[in-house]
Amino acid sequence: MSNEIGIRAAARGDEEALSAVGKASFLEAFAGILDGGDIIAHCERQHAAAVYRDWLADGDMRIWLAEATPGRAPIGYLVLAPAKLPVADPHEDDLEIKRIYLLHRFHGQRVGKRLMDAAVADARARGAGRVLLGVYAGNHDALAFYRRCGFAQIGQRTFRVGDTDYDDIILALPLQPAAA
């Protein structure tokens, strides 16, 4: 059975759906790679519905939700926010993809690319000079996807999951101004 995937701007009331996808996709991506207790602790803190409720209320944050049809089951999302990554040359107009998650069975259907395209278009419309993101250094599939989207490494950081620090790579995508 083939599903069509819709992508829409998330709104208040979507926090439970975002939380569910965040927890499921984080566990799916990192089970067997990161410590299980760290994954659970991270999901409880970072993917709580209250986190998404606050983000949805923040006018500087943008969230797109991917849903399978029929039924509008949430399968992925992307969060775009003011940049807070530790980079050597921060730009005032940087934006950051804080999260982009997609349930594994929907990989390879261009959903991630559609989410990325929505975020990049929004960043350009907001006058951003570049989009940044941090990604686990061992997440080779994600790194390959970001490179296909035009991102290049500009730094690194330590990222805490539960009680353990992991190495992240910081990537940037330079943006050209939107055509007038």
PDB file of C-alpha atoms in Angstrom:
ATOM      1  CA  MET A   1       0.000   0.000   0.000  1.00  0.00           C
ATOM      2  CA  SER A   2       1.406   3.369  -1.002  1.00  0.00           C
ATOM      3  CA  ASN A   3       0.873   6.453   1.128  1.00  0.00           C
ATOM      4  CA  GLU A   4       0.832  10.029   0.002  1.00  0.00           C
ATOM      5  CA  ILE A   5       2.716  12.368   2.290  1.00  0.00           C
ATOM      6  CA  GLY A   6       1.425  15.825   3.090  1.00  0.00           C
ATOM      7  CA  ILE A   7       3.595  18.545   4.574  1.00  0.00           C
ATOM      8  CA  ARG A   8       2.099  21.470   6.421  1.00  0.00           C
ATOM      9  CA  ALA A   9       3.048  24.138   8.917  1.00  0.00           C
ATOM     10  CA  ALA A  10       2.626  22.785  12.429  1.00  0.00           C
ATOM     11  CA  ALA A  11       0.333  24.694  14.746  1.00  0.00           C
ATOM     12  CA  ARG A  12      -0.756  24.713  18.360  1.00  0.00           C
ATOM     13  CA  GLY A  13      -2.342  21.383  19.098  1.00  0.00           C
ATOM     14  CA  ASP A  14       0.358  19.467  17.166  1.00  0.00           C
ATOM     15  CA  GLU A  15       2.706  19.144  20.164  1.00  0.00           C
ATOM     16  CA  GLU A  16       1.697  15.552  20.994  1.00  0.00           C
ATOM     17  CA  ALA A  17       2.210  14.455  17.379  1.00  0.00           C
ATOM     18  CA  LEU A  18       5.627  16.164  17.243  1.00  0.00           C
ATOM     19  CA  SER A  19       6.607  14.583  20.563  1.00  0.00           C
ATOM     20  CA  ALA A  20       5.588  11.111  19.399  1.00  0.00           C
ATOM     21  CA  VAL A  21       7.534  11.366  16.139  1.00  0.00           C
ATOM     22  CA  GLY A  22      10.541  12.894  17.887  1.00  0.00           C
ATOM     23  CA  LYS A  23      10.755  10.084  20.426  1.00  0.00           C
ATOM     24  CA  ALA A  24      10.089   7.309  17.930  1.00  0.00           C
ATOM     25  CA  SER A  25      12.521   8.535  15.294  1.00  0.00           C
ATOM     26  CA  PHE A  26      15.287   9.288  17.811  1.00  0.00           C
ATOM     27  CA  LEU A  27      14.979   5.796  19.273  1.00  0.00           C
ATOM     28  CA  GLU A  28      14.789   4.269  15.795  1.00  0.00           C
ATOM     29  CA  ALA A  29      17.895   6.156  14.638  1.00  0.00           C
ATOM     30  CA  PHE A  30      20.110   5.589  17.655  1.00  0.00           C
ATOM     31  CA  ALA A  31      19.100   2.279  19.281  1.00  0.00           C
ATOM     32  CA  GLY A  32      22.174   0.067  19.278  1.00  0.00           C
ATOM     33  CA  ILE A  33      24.428   3.076  18.667  1.00  0.00           C
ATOM     34  CA  LEU A  34      23.946   5.239  21.766  1.00  0.00           C
ATOM     35  CA  ASP A  35      23.347   4.061  25.329  1.00  0.00           C
ATOM     36  CA  GLY A  36      19.697   3.025  25.811  1.00  0.00           C
ATOM     37  CA  GLY A  37      19.335   4.866  29.112  1.00  0.00           C
ATOM     38  CA  ASP A  38      20.740   8.022  27.539  1.00  0.00           C
ATOM     39  CA  ILE A  39      18.255   7.738  24.669  1.00  0.00           C
ATOM     40  CA  ILE A  40      15.301   7.420  27.051  1.00  0.00           C
ATOM     41  CA  ALA A  41      16.488  10.317  29.244  1.00  0.00           C
ATOM     42  CA  HIS A  42      17.092  12.494  26.180  1.00  0.00           C
ATOM     43  CA  CYS A  43      13.660  11.759  24.740  1.00  0.00           C
ATOM     44  CA  GLU A  44      11.915  12.484  28.039  1.00  0.00           C
ATOM     45  CA  ARG A  45      13.624  15.883  28.318  1.00  0.00           C
ATOM     46  CA  GLN A  46      14.049  16.998  24.723  1.00  0.00           C
ATOM     47  CA  HIS A  47      10.967  15.486  23.104  1.00  0.00           C
ATOM     48  CA  ALA A  48       8.374  16.254  25.767  1.00  0.00           C
ATOM     49  CA  ALA A  49       5.155  17.734  24.401  1.00  0.00           C
ATOM     50  CA  ALA A  50       5.820  20.867  26.495  1.00  0.00           C
ATOM     51  CA  VAL A  51       9.016  21.540  24.491  1.00  0.00           C
ATOM     52  CA  TYR A  52       7.033  21.551  21.263  1.00  0.00           C
ATOM     53  CA  ARG A  53       4.206  23.574  22.814  1.00  0.00           C
ATOM     54  CA  ASP A  54       6.729  26.289  23.709  1.00  0.00           C
ATOM     55  CA  TRP A  55       8.297  26.189  20.256  1.00  0.00           C
ATOM     56  CA  LEU A  56       4.902  26.444  18.557  1.00  0.00           C
ATOM     57  CA  ALA A  57       4.165  29.554  20.636  1.00  0.00           C
ATOM     58  CA  ASP A  58       7.509  31.164  19.729  1.00  0.00           C
ATOM     59  CA  GLY A  59       7.168  33.482  16.731  1.00  0.00           C
ATOM     60  CA  ASP A  60      10.811  32.961  15.718  1.00  0.00           C
ATOM     61  CA  MET A  61      10.428  29.184  15.360  1.00  0.00           C
ATOM     62  CA  ARG A  62       8.978  27.417  12.316  1.00  0.00           C
ATOM     63  CA  ILE A  63       7.922  23.768  12.313  1.00  0.00           C
ATOM     64  CA  TRP A  64       6.727  21.696   9.374  1.00  0.00           C
ATOM     65  CA  LEU A  65       4.924  18.414   9.986  1.00  0.00           C
ATOM     66  CA  ALA A  66       4.865  15.517   7.516  1.00  0.00           C
ATOM     67  CA  GLU A  67       1.765  13.323   7.618  1.00  0.00           C
ATOM     68  CA  ALA A  68       0.834  10.103   5.860  1.00  0.00           C
ATOM     69  CA  THR A  69      -2.545  10.028   4.180  1.00  0.00           C
ATOM     70  CA  PRO A  70      -5.113   8.815   4.575  1.00  0.00           C
ATOM     71  CA  GLY A  71      -5.426   9.401   8.284  1.00  0.00           C
ATOM     72  CA  ARG A  72      -2.896  12.220   8.793  1.00  0.00           C
ATOM     73  CA  ALA A  73      -0.588  10.067  10.932  1.00  0.00           C
ATOM     74  CA  PRO A  74       2.527  12.107  11.808  1.00  0.00           C
ATOM     75  CA  ILE A  75       5.693  10.641  10.285  1.00  0.00           C
ATOM     76  CA  GLY A  76       8.272  13.434  10.400  1.00  0.00           C
ATOM     77  CA  TYR A  77       9.003  17.079  10.975  1.00  0.00           C
ATOM     78  CA  LEU A  78      11.572  19.860  10.723  1.00  0.00           C
ATOM     79  CA  VAL A  79      12.226  22.692  13.194  1.00  0.00           C
ATOM     80  CA  LEU A  80      13.835  25.944  12.001  1.00  0.00           C
ATOM     81  CA  ALA A  81      14.989  28.415  14.665  1.00  0.00           C
ATOM     82  CA  PRO A  82      17.406  31.250  15.334  1.00  0.00           C
ATOM     83  CA  ALA A  83      20.905  29.754  15.321  1.00  0.00           C
ATOM     84  CA  LYS A  84      22.539  28.913  18.630  1.00  0.00           C
ATOM     85  CA  LEU A  85      25.332  26.645  17.432  1.00  0.00           C
ATOM     86  CA  PRO A  86      28.927  27.348  18.526  1.00  0.00           C
ATOM     87  CA  VAL A  87      30.572  28.427  15.281  1.00  0.00           C
ATOM     88  CA  ALA A  88      33.783  30.405  14.751  1.00  0.00           C
ATOM     89  CA  ASP A  89      32.099  33.027  12.564  1.00  0.00           C
ATOM     90  CA  PRO A  90      28.469  33.443  13.703  1.00  0.00           C
ATOM     91  CA  HIS A  91      26.335  35.583  11.440  1.00  0.00           C
ATOM     92  CA  GLU A  92      23.479  37.598  12.874  1.00  0.00           C
ATOM     93  CA  ASP A  93      21.130  36.298  10.184  1.00  0.00           C
ATOM     94  CA  ASP A  94      21.964  32.584  10.615  1.00  0.00           C
ATOM     95  CA  LEU A  95      19.079  30.191  11.117  1.00  0.00           C
ATOM     96  CA  GLU A  96      19.378  26.650  12.447  1.00  0.00           C
ATOM     97  CA  ILE A  97      17.638  23.421  11.637  1.00  0.00           C
ATOM     98  CA  LYS A  98      17.261  22.233  15.214  1.00  0.00           C
ATOM     99  CA  ARG A  99      15.619  18.978  14.235  1.00  0.00           C
ATOM    100  CA  ILE A 100      14.708  17.075  11.141  1.00  0.00           C
ATOM    101  CA  TYR A 101      13.244  13.651  11.853  1.00  0.00           C
ATOM    102  CA  LEU A 102      11.487  11.144   9.663  1.00  0.00           C
ATOM    103  CA  LEU A 103      10.385   7.622  10.506  1.00  0.00           C
ATOM    104  CA  HIS A 104      12.705   5.202   8.736  1.00  0.00           C
ATOM    105  CA  ARG A 105      10.087   3.441   6.624  1.00  0.00           C
ATOM    106  CA  PHE A 106       9.422   6.758   4.862  1.00  0.00           C
ATOM    107  CA  HIS A 107      13.085   7.369   3.939  1.00  0.00           C
ATOM    108  CA  GLY A 108      13.787   7.361   0.213  1.00  0.00           C
ATOM    109  CA  GLN A 109      10.456   8.995  -0.678  1.00  0.00           C
ATOM    110  CA  ARG A 110      11.852  12.567  -0.860  1.00  0.00           C
ATOM    111  CA  VAL A 111       9.971  13.619   2.296  1.00  0.00           C
ATOM    112  CA  GLY A 112      13.176  14.829   3.961  1.00  0.00           C
ATOM    113  CA  LYS A 113      14.035  16.830   0.850  1.00  0.00           C
ATOM    114  CA  ARG A 114      10.573  18.397   0.806  1.00  0.00           C
ATOM    115  CA  LEU A 115      10.911  19.360   4.480  1.00  0.00           C
ATOM    116  CA  MET A 116      14.369  20.790   3.786  1.00  0.00           C
ATOM    117  CA  ASP A 117      13.095  22.731   0.766  1.00  0.00           C
ATOM    118  CA  ALA A 118      10.316  24.301   2.885  1.00  0.00           C
ATOM    119  CA  ALA A 119      12.822  25.362   5.539  1.00  0.00           C
ATOM    120  CA  VAL A 120      15.326  26.762   3.034  1.00  0.00           C
ATOM    121  CA  ALA A 121      12.602  28.738   1.235  1.00  0.00           C
ATOM    122  CA  ASP A 122      11.427  30.154   4.568  1.00  0.00           C
ATOM    123  CA  ALA A 123      15.009  31.013   5.587  1.00  0.00           C
ATOM    124  CA  ARG A 124      15.571  32.843   2.302  1.00  0.00           C
ATOM    125  CA  ALA A 125      12.293  34.723   2.683  1.00  0.00           C
ATOM    126  CA  ARG A 126      13.403  35.785   6.175  1.00  0.00           C
ATOM    127  CA  GLY A 127      16.699  37.108   4.798  1.00  0.00           C
ATOM    128  CA  ALA A 128      18.983  34.467   6.298  1.00  0.00           C
ATOM    129  CA  GLY A 129      22.469  34.275   4.834  1.00  0.00           C
ATOM    130  CA  ARG A 130      22.862  30.619   5.707  1.00  0.00           C
ATOM    131  CA  VAL A 131      21.224  27.678   7.439  1.00  0.00           C
ATOM    132  CA  LEU A 132      23.196  25.733  10.039  1.00  0.00           C
ATOM    133  CA  LEU A 133      22.662  22.352  11.667  1.00  0.00           C
ATOM    134  CA  GLY A 134      24.402  19.954  14.001  1.00  0.00           C
ATOM    135  CA  VAL A 135      24.489  16.215  13.341  1.00  0.00           C
ATOM    136  CA  TYR A 136      25.974  13.244  15.173  1.00  0.00           C
ATOM    137  CA  ALA A 137      29.357  12.520  13.593  1.00  0.00           C
ATOM    138  CA  GLY A 138      28.497   8.818  13.325  1.00  0.00           C
ATOM    139  CA  ASN A 139      25.193   9.354  11.515  1.00  0.00           C
ATOM    140  CA  HIS A 140      26.551   8.660   8.035  1.00  0.00           C
ATOM    141  CA  ASP A 141      23.147   8.484   6.324  1.00  0.00           C
ATOM    142  CA  ALA A 142      22.178  11.923   7.644  1.00  0.00           C
ATOM    143  CA  LEU A 143      25.559  13.380   6.697  1.00  0.00           C
ATOM    144  CA  ALA A 144      25.169  12.062   3.145  1.00  0.00           C
ATOM    145  CA  PHE A 145      21.654  13.563   2.916  1.00  0.00           C
ATOM    146  CA  TYR A 146      22.848  16.979   4.139  1.00  0.00           C
ATOM    147  CA  ARG A 147      25.755  16.954   1.707  1.00  0.00           C
ATOM    148  CA  ARG A 148      23.346  16.164  -1.144  1.00  0.00           C
ATOM    149  CA  CYS A 149      21.351  19.214  -0.009  1.00  0.00           C
ATOM    150  CA  GLY A 150      24.484  21.391  -0.318  1.00  0.00           C
ATOM    151  CA  PHE A 151      25.633  21.591   3.317  1.00  0.00           C
ATOM    152  CA  ALA A 152      29.355  21.629   4.164  1.00  0.00           C
ATOM    153  CA  GLN A 153      31.158  21.231   7.472  1.00  0.00           C
ATOM    154  CA  ILE A 154      32.155  24.430   9.286  1.00  0.00           C
ATOM    155  CA  GLY A 155      32.797  23.157  12.795  1.00  0.00           C
ATOM    156  CA  GLN A 156      32.125  20.650  15.516  1.00  0.00           C
ATOM    157  CA  ARG A 157      30.655  20.546  18.990  1.00  0.00           C
ATOM    158  CA  THR A 158      29.931  18.231  21.849  1.00  0.00           C
ATOM    159  CA  PHE A 159      26.281  17.207  22.167  1.00  0.00           C
ATOM    160  CA  ARG A 160      24.867  15.696  25.338  1.00  0.00           C
ATOM    161  CA  VAL A 161      22.408  12.819  25.110  1.00  0.00           C
ATOM    162  CA  GLY A 162      21.265  11.731  28.559  1.00  0.00           C
ATOM    163  CA  ASP A 163      24.460  11.659  30.637  1.00  0.00           C
ATOM    164  CA  THR A 164      26.932  11.112  27.799  1.00  0.00           C
ATOM    165  CA  ASP A 165      28.681  13.553  25.484  1.00  0.00           C
ATOM    166  CA  TYR A 166      28.908  12.754  21.764  1.00  0.00           C
ATOM    167  CA  ASP A 167      30.722  14.409  18.862  1.00  0.00           C
ATOM    168  CA  ASP A 168      28.596  16.435  16.472  1.00  0.00           C
ATOM    169  CA  ILE A 169      29.542  18.023  13.184  1.00  0.00           C
ATOM    170  CA  ILE A 170      28.232  21.511  12.410  1.00  0.00           C
ATOM    171  CA  LEU A 171      27.213  22.059   8.794  1.00  0.00           C
ATOM    172  CA  ALA A 172      26.217  25.202   6.895  1.00  0.00           C
ATOM    173  CA  LEU A 173      24.275  25.875   3.725  1.00  0.00           C
ATOM    174  CA  PRO A 174      24.977  29.350   2.281  1.00  0.00           C
ATOM    175  CA  LEU A 175      21.841  30.957   0.873  1.00  0.00           C
ATOM    176  CA  GLN A 176      21.408  33.305  -2.014  1.00  0.00           C
ATOM    177  CA  PRO A 177      18.828  36.033  -1.522  1.00  0.00           C
ATOM    178  CA  ALA A 178      15.324  35.239  -2.729  1.00  0.00           C
ATOM    179  CA  ALA A 179      14.637  36.396  -6.279  1.00  0.00           C
ATOM    180  CA  ALA A 180      12.678  39.642  -6.363  1.00  0.00           C
TER     181      ALA A 180
END
